[in-house]
Amino acid sequence: MEDLKPVLSKYIQTTKRLAEMNAEIAEVRDTKRTLELDLAAVYANNILPDKIELKESKMTFAVKRPNQWKRGWTLSKKTLDTYLRDILGERGQEVMKEIIRRHEPTLTEDDFGFELKSMDH
């Protein structure tokens, strides 16, 4: 137990620090999203280039116009189940069970996992 105390203490400190940093990052993401909305308004009302080389910062600013690009996608287990049932009817349930049977073993971790939660919940 004595071996655990210093490591657990550092783990708690690090977890708290990450929570604080994540809160700050969430604020920065909100600011970025607001700026993206501002940029969208500017681009919607003006004829502007789709690509701008920002030589000073050595970056390229690229614009993806509405209905001209696709974002990456993920499919939740629930949505997949719904689609399979809609498309395949009763057979969809069987297909979903087989997908789960094949996929669930890949989700099992072969390492320790740790979680720190507040006792206030």
Coordinates of C-alpha atoms in Angstrom, one line a residue:
M1 CA 0.0 0.0 0.0
E2 CA 2.9 2.4 0.7
D3 CA 4.1 1.9 -2.9
L4 CA 0.7 3.0 -4.1
K5 CA 0.4 6.3 -2.2
P6 CA 3.0 8.4 -4.1
V7 CA 2.0 7.0 -7.5
L8 CA -1.7 7.5 -6.8
S9 CA -1.1 11.0 -5.5
K10 CA 0.7 11.9 -8.8
Y11 CA -2.1 10.3 -10.7
I12 CA -4.7 12.4 -9.0
Q13 CA -2.7 15.6 -9.5
T14 CA -2.2 14.8 -13.2
T15 CA -5.9 13.9 -13.7
K16 CA -6.9 17.2 -12.1
R17 CA -4.4 19.1 -14.2
L18 CA -5.8 17.4 -17.3
A19 CA -9.4 18.3 -16.3
E20 CA -8.3 22.0 -15.9
M21 CA -6.5 21.9 -19.3
N22 CA -9.5 20.3 -21.0
A23 CA -11.7 23.0 -19.7
E24 CA -9.3 25.6 -21.1
I25 CA -9.2 23.8 -24.4
A26 CA -13.0 23.6 -24.5
E27 CA -13.1 27.4 -24.2
V28 CA -10.5 27.8 -27.0
R29 CA -12.6 25.4 -29.2
D30 CA -15.7 27.5 -28.5
T31 CA -13.7 30.6 -29.6
K32 CA -12.5 28.9 -32.7
R33 CA -16.1 27.8 -33.6
T34 CA -17.3 31.4 -33.2
L35 CA -14.5 32.6 -35.4
E36 CA -15.4 29.9 -38.0
L37 CA -19.0 31.2 -37.9
D38 CA -17.6 34.8 -38.5
L39 CA -15.5 33.5 -41.4
A40 CA -18.5 31.7 -42.9
A41 CA -20.5 34.9 -42.8
V42 CA -17.7 36.8 -44.5
Y43 CA -17.3 34.1 -47.2
A44 CA -21.1 33.9 -47.7
N45 CA -21.3 37.6 -48.5
N46 CA -18.1 38.1 -50.5
I47 CA -16.3 36.6 -53.4
L48 CA -13.0 35.4 -51.8
P49 CA -10.4 32.8 -52.7
D50 CA -10.7 29.2 -51.5
K51 CA -7.0 29.1 -50.7
I52 CA -4.7 31.7 -49.2
E53 CA -1.0 31.1 -48.5
L54 CA -0.1 32.8 -45.3
K55 CA 3.6 33.3 -45.8
E56 CA 4.3 35.0 -42.5
S57 CA 2.9 32.1 -40.5
K58 CA 4.0 29.6 -43.2
M59 CA 0.5 28.1 -43.3
T60 CA -2.2 27.7 -45.9
F61 CA -5.8 28.7 -45.2
A62 CA -8.3 26.6 -47.2
V63 CA -12.0 27.0 -47.5
K64 CA -14.4 24.1 -48.0
R65 CA -17.6 25.5 -49.5
P66 CA -21.0 24.2 -48.5
N67 CA -22.2 21.1 -50.4
Q68 CA -18.8 20.6 -52.0
W69 CA -17.1 18.4 -49.4
K70 CA -17.9 15.5 -47.0
R71 CA -16.7 15.3 -43.5
G72 CA -15.4 12.0 -42.0
W73 CA -18.0 9.9 -40.5
T74 CA -18.5 7.3 -37.8
L75 CA -21.4 5.1 -37.3
S76 CA -22.7 4.3 -33.8
K77 CA -23.8 0.8 -32.8
K78 CA -27.4 2.1 -32.4
T79 CA -27.5 3.8 -35.8
L80 CA -26.0 0.7 -37.5
D81 CA -28.7 -1.5 -35.8
T82 CA -31.4 0.9 -37.0
Y83 CA -30.1 0.9 -40.6
L84 CA -29.8 -2.8 -40.7
R85 CA -33.3 -3.3 -39.4
D86 CA -34.7 -0.7 -41.8
I87 CA -32.9 -2.3 -44.8
L88 CA -33.0 -6.0 -43.9
G89 CA -36.1 -6.2 -41.7
E90 CA -35.9 -9.2 -39.3
R91 CA -32.7 -10.3 -41.0
G92 CA -31.1 -7.1 -39.8
Q93 CA -31.3 -8.2 -36.2
E94 CA -29.4 -11.4 -37.1
V95 CA -26.7 -9.5 -39.1
M96 CA -26.3 -7.1 -36.1
K97 CA -25.8 -10.0 -33.7
E98 CA -23.1 -11.4 -36.0
I99 CA -21.4 -8.0 -36.3
I100 CA -21.4 -7.7 -32.5
R101 CA -20.1 -11.2 -32.1
R102 CA -17.1 -10.5 -34.4
H103 CA -16.4 -6.9 -33.2
E104 CA -16.7 -7.1 -29.4
P105 CA -13.6 -9.2 -28.9
T106 CA -11.6 -6.5 -30.6
L107 CA -12.8 -4.0 -27.9
T108 CA -11.3 -6.0 -25.0
E109 CA -8.2 -4.2 -23.7
D110 CA -5.1 -6.2 -22.8
D111 CA -3.8 -3.6 -20.4
F112 CA -4.9 -2.0 -17.1
G113 CA -7.4 0.9 -17.3
F114 CA -7.8 3.4 -14.5
E115 CA -10.6 5.9 -13.8
L116 CA -10.8 8.7 -11.2
K117 CA -14.2 10.0 -10.3
S118 CA -15.5 12.5 -7.8
M119 CA -17.4 10.9 -4.9
D120 CA -19.9 13.8 -5.1
H121 CA -21.8 12.1 -7.9

